[in-house]
Coordinates of C-alpha atoms in Angstrom, one line a residue:
M1 CA -0.3 -0.2 -0.1
I2 CA 2.8 2.8 0.6
K3 CA 4.6 1.2 -2.9
G4 CA 1.5 2.8 -4.8
F5 CA 1.3 5.3 -2.7
R6 CA 4.8 6.7 -3.4
D7 CA 4.0 5.9 -6.9
F8 CA 1.0 7.6 -6.9
I9 CA 3.0 11.0 -5.7
M10 CA 6.3 10.3 -7.4
R11 CA 4.2 10.8 -10.9
G12 CA 5.5 14.8 -12.4
N13 CA 1.6 15.7 -11.9
V14 CA 0.9 15.5 -8.4
I15 CA 3.9 17.4 -7.8
D16 CA 3.9 19.5 -10.1
L17 CA 0.3 20.7 -8.9
A18 CA 1.1 20.7 -5.3
V19 CA 4.3 23.0 -6.1
A20 CA 2.7 25.4 -8.1
V21 CA -0.1 25.8 -4.9
V22 CA 1.9 26.7 -2.5
I23 CA 4.0 29.0 -3.9
G24 CA 1.2 31.0 -6.0
G25 CA -0.3 31.1 -2.9
A26 CA 2.8 32.3 -1.4
F27 CA 3.5 35.0 -5.0
T28 CA -0.3 36.3 -4.6
A29 CA 0.1 38.1 -1.8
I30 CA 3.3 39.7 -3.5
V31 CA 1.4 40.3 -6.1
N32 CA -1.0 41.9 -4.0
A33 CA 1.0 44.1 -1.9
I34 CA 2.2 45.6 -5.6
V35 CA -0.7 46.1 -7.0
S36 CA -2.2 47.5 -4.1
S37 CA 0.6 49.8 -3.8
I38 CA 1.3 50.7 -7.4
I39 CA -1.9 50.1 -9.4
N40 CA -4.6 51.3 -7.1
P41 CA -2.7 54.4 -6.2
L42 CA -2.5 55.2 -10.4
V43 CA -7.0 53.8 -11.0
E44 CA -7.1 57.2 -8.1
L45 CA -5.5 59.8 -10.0
F46 CA -8.5 59.3 -12.5
Y47 CA -11.2 58.2 -10.1
Q48 CA -11.6 59.4 -6.8
P49 CA -12.6 56.6 -4.2
N50 CA -16.6 57.1 -2.7
E51 CA -17.2 56.9 1.4
E52 CA -16.2 52.9 0.9
G53 CA -12.8 53.5 -0.5
I54 CA -14.2 52.1 -3.8
A55 CA -12.5 53.9 -6.9
G56 CA -14.2 53.8 -9.9
P57 CA -16.9 56.0 -12.0
T58 CA -19.6 56.4 -9.7
L59 CA -23.2 57.1 -11.4
T60 CA -27.1 57.9 -10.0
G61 CA -28.8 55.0 -9.7
I62 CA -32.5 54.6 -10.6
Y63 CA -34.0 55.7 -6.5
G64 CA -30.8 58.4 -6.5
Q65 CA -28.1 56.6 -4.4
P66 CA -24.8 56.5 -5.9
V67 CA -23.6 53.4 -7.4
A68 CA -19.7 53.1 -7.7
F69 CA -18.2 50.1 -10.3
P70 CA -14.6 49.3 -8.4
L71 CA -12.6 49.3 -11.4
G72 CA -9.3 49.6 -9.0
G73 CA -10.7 45.7 -7.8
L74 CA -11.1 44.1 -11.2
I75 CA -8.4 45.2 -12.5
S76 CA -6.1 44.4 -9.4
A77 CA -7.8 40.7 -9.7
I78 CA -6.6 40.5 -13.7
I79 CA -3.1 41.4 -13.5
S80 CA -2.7 39.3 -10.0
F81 CA -4.0 36.2 -12.2
F82 CA -1.7 37.3 -15.0
A83 CA 1.9 37.8 -13.0
V84 CA 0.9 34.2 -10.6
A85 CA 0.4 32.1 -14.0
L86 CA 3.3 33.7 -15.3
V87 CA 5.2 32.7 -12.3
V88 CA 4.0 29.7 -11.9
Y89 CA 4.7 28.4 -15.9
L90 CA 8.2 30.1 -15.4
V91 CA 9.2 28.4 -12.3
F92 CA 7.7 25.4 -12.6
V93 CA 6.3 23.9 -15.4
V94 CA 9.0 24.8 -18.2
P95 CA 11.8 23.7 -16.3
M96 CA 9.6 20.5 -15.2
N97 CA 9.1 19.9 -19.6
K98 CA 13.0 20.4 -20.1
W99 CA 13.3 17.9 -16.7
K100 CA 11.2 15.0 -18.4
E101 CA 12.9 15.6 -22.0
R102 CA 16.1 15.0 -20.3
Q103 CA 15.1 12.5 -18.8
A104 CA 13.1 10.6 -21.7
A105 CA 16.6 11.0 -23.3
K106 CA 18.5 9.3 -20.7
A107 CA 16.2 6.8 -21.3
G108 CA 16.6 6.9 -24.8
V109 CA 12.9 7.0 -25.3
V110 CA 13.1 9.6 -28.7
E111 CA 9.5 11.0 -29.6
E112 CA 9.4 11.1 -33.8
A113 CA 6.3 13.4 -34.2
A114 CA 4.6 11.9 -37.3
K115 CA 4.6 13.5 -40.3
L116 CA 2.3 14.9 -41.5
P117 CA 1.5 14.7 -44.9
T118 CA 2.0 17.9 -47.8
E119 CA -1.1 19.4 -49.4
Q120 CA 0.6 19.1 -52.4
E121 CA 0.9 15.0 -51.1
L122 CA -2.7 15.0 -50.4
L123 CA -3.8 16.5 -53.4
I124 CA -1.5 13.7 -55.0
Q125 CA -3.3 11.3 -53.3
I126 CA -7.0 12.5 -54.3
R127 CA -6.2 12.5 -58.0
D128 CA -4.8 9.0 -58.0
L129 CA -8.1 7.5 -56.1
L130 CA -10.0 9.9 -58.6
E131 CA -8.7 7.8 -61.6
K132 CA -9.0 4.8 -59.7
N133 CA -12.4 5.2 -59.1
N134 CA -13.2 6.8 -62.9
A135 CA -11.0 3.4 -64.5
A136 CA -13.4 1.4 -62.6
T137 CA -16.4 3.3 -63.3
S138 CA -15.8 3.1 -67.0
A139 CA -14.5 -0.3 -66.8
S140 CA -18.1 -1.4 -64.8
S141 CA -20.1 0.7 -67.5
A142 CA -18.7 -0.7 -70.6
A143 CA -19.1 -4.6 -69.4
A144 CA -22.8 -3.7 -69.0
A145 CA -22.8 -2.1 -72.5
T146 CA -21.6 -4.9 -73.9
T147 CA -24.2 -7.5 -72.3
D148 CA -27.2 -5.3 -72.9
A149 CA -26.1 -5.2 -76.3
P150 CA -28.8 -7.2 -77.8
L151 CA -31.4 -6.1 -75.7
R152 CA -30.3 -2.8 -76.7
R153 CA -31.1 -3.1 -80.4
S154 CA -34.3 -5.4 -80.1
Q155 CA -35.8 -2.5 -78.5
N156 CA -34.3 -0.1 -81.1
T157 CA -35.6 -2.2 -84.5
P158 CA -38.8 -0.1 -85.5
P159 CA -42.1 -1.9 -84.6
A160 CA -43.1 -4.7 -87.6
A161 CA -45.3 -3.2 -89.6
P162 CA -48.7 -4.6 -89.2
S163 CA -50.5 -7.8 -91.7
A164 CA -53.1 -7.2 -93.3

């Protein structure tokens, strides 16, 4: 049971995911501090925060109350997401992929990409198949014409004149 659990944990995906979650959580705090220190003041240059501290355009609702759209929070969430995703990708995904490539090279496993035919090769194959189908169709219609020939002649002959 312990060996099975160890094999499960040692799979690359589980370790990648665990490390990404831990580092992503730690890095999120850094990104949030940067966004609240730099991005939110930049947004506040254009929009004055209301009484609740929400920076963004304020419109009047249908009952006369002010409604603020928190652009600062939206921008900070977008920047936080992309910053954390970029760091996790560059710090974990890229090195892990390179490590796996090196391990595969050491083991002698070489992945050969399946070579797809070019457009010209595909067109040549289509042409050959069409010629083959046309040859088969013309051969079968010629054979049918020779077997139906006597029947066609009898159908094409004018009817005999009525005898008096």
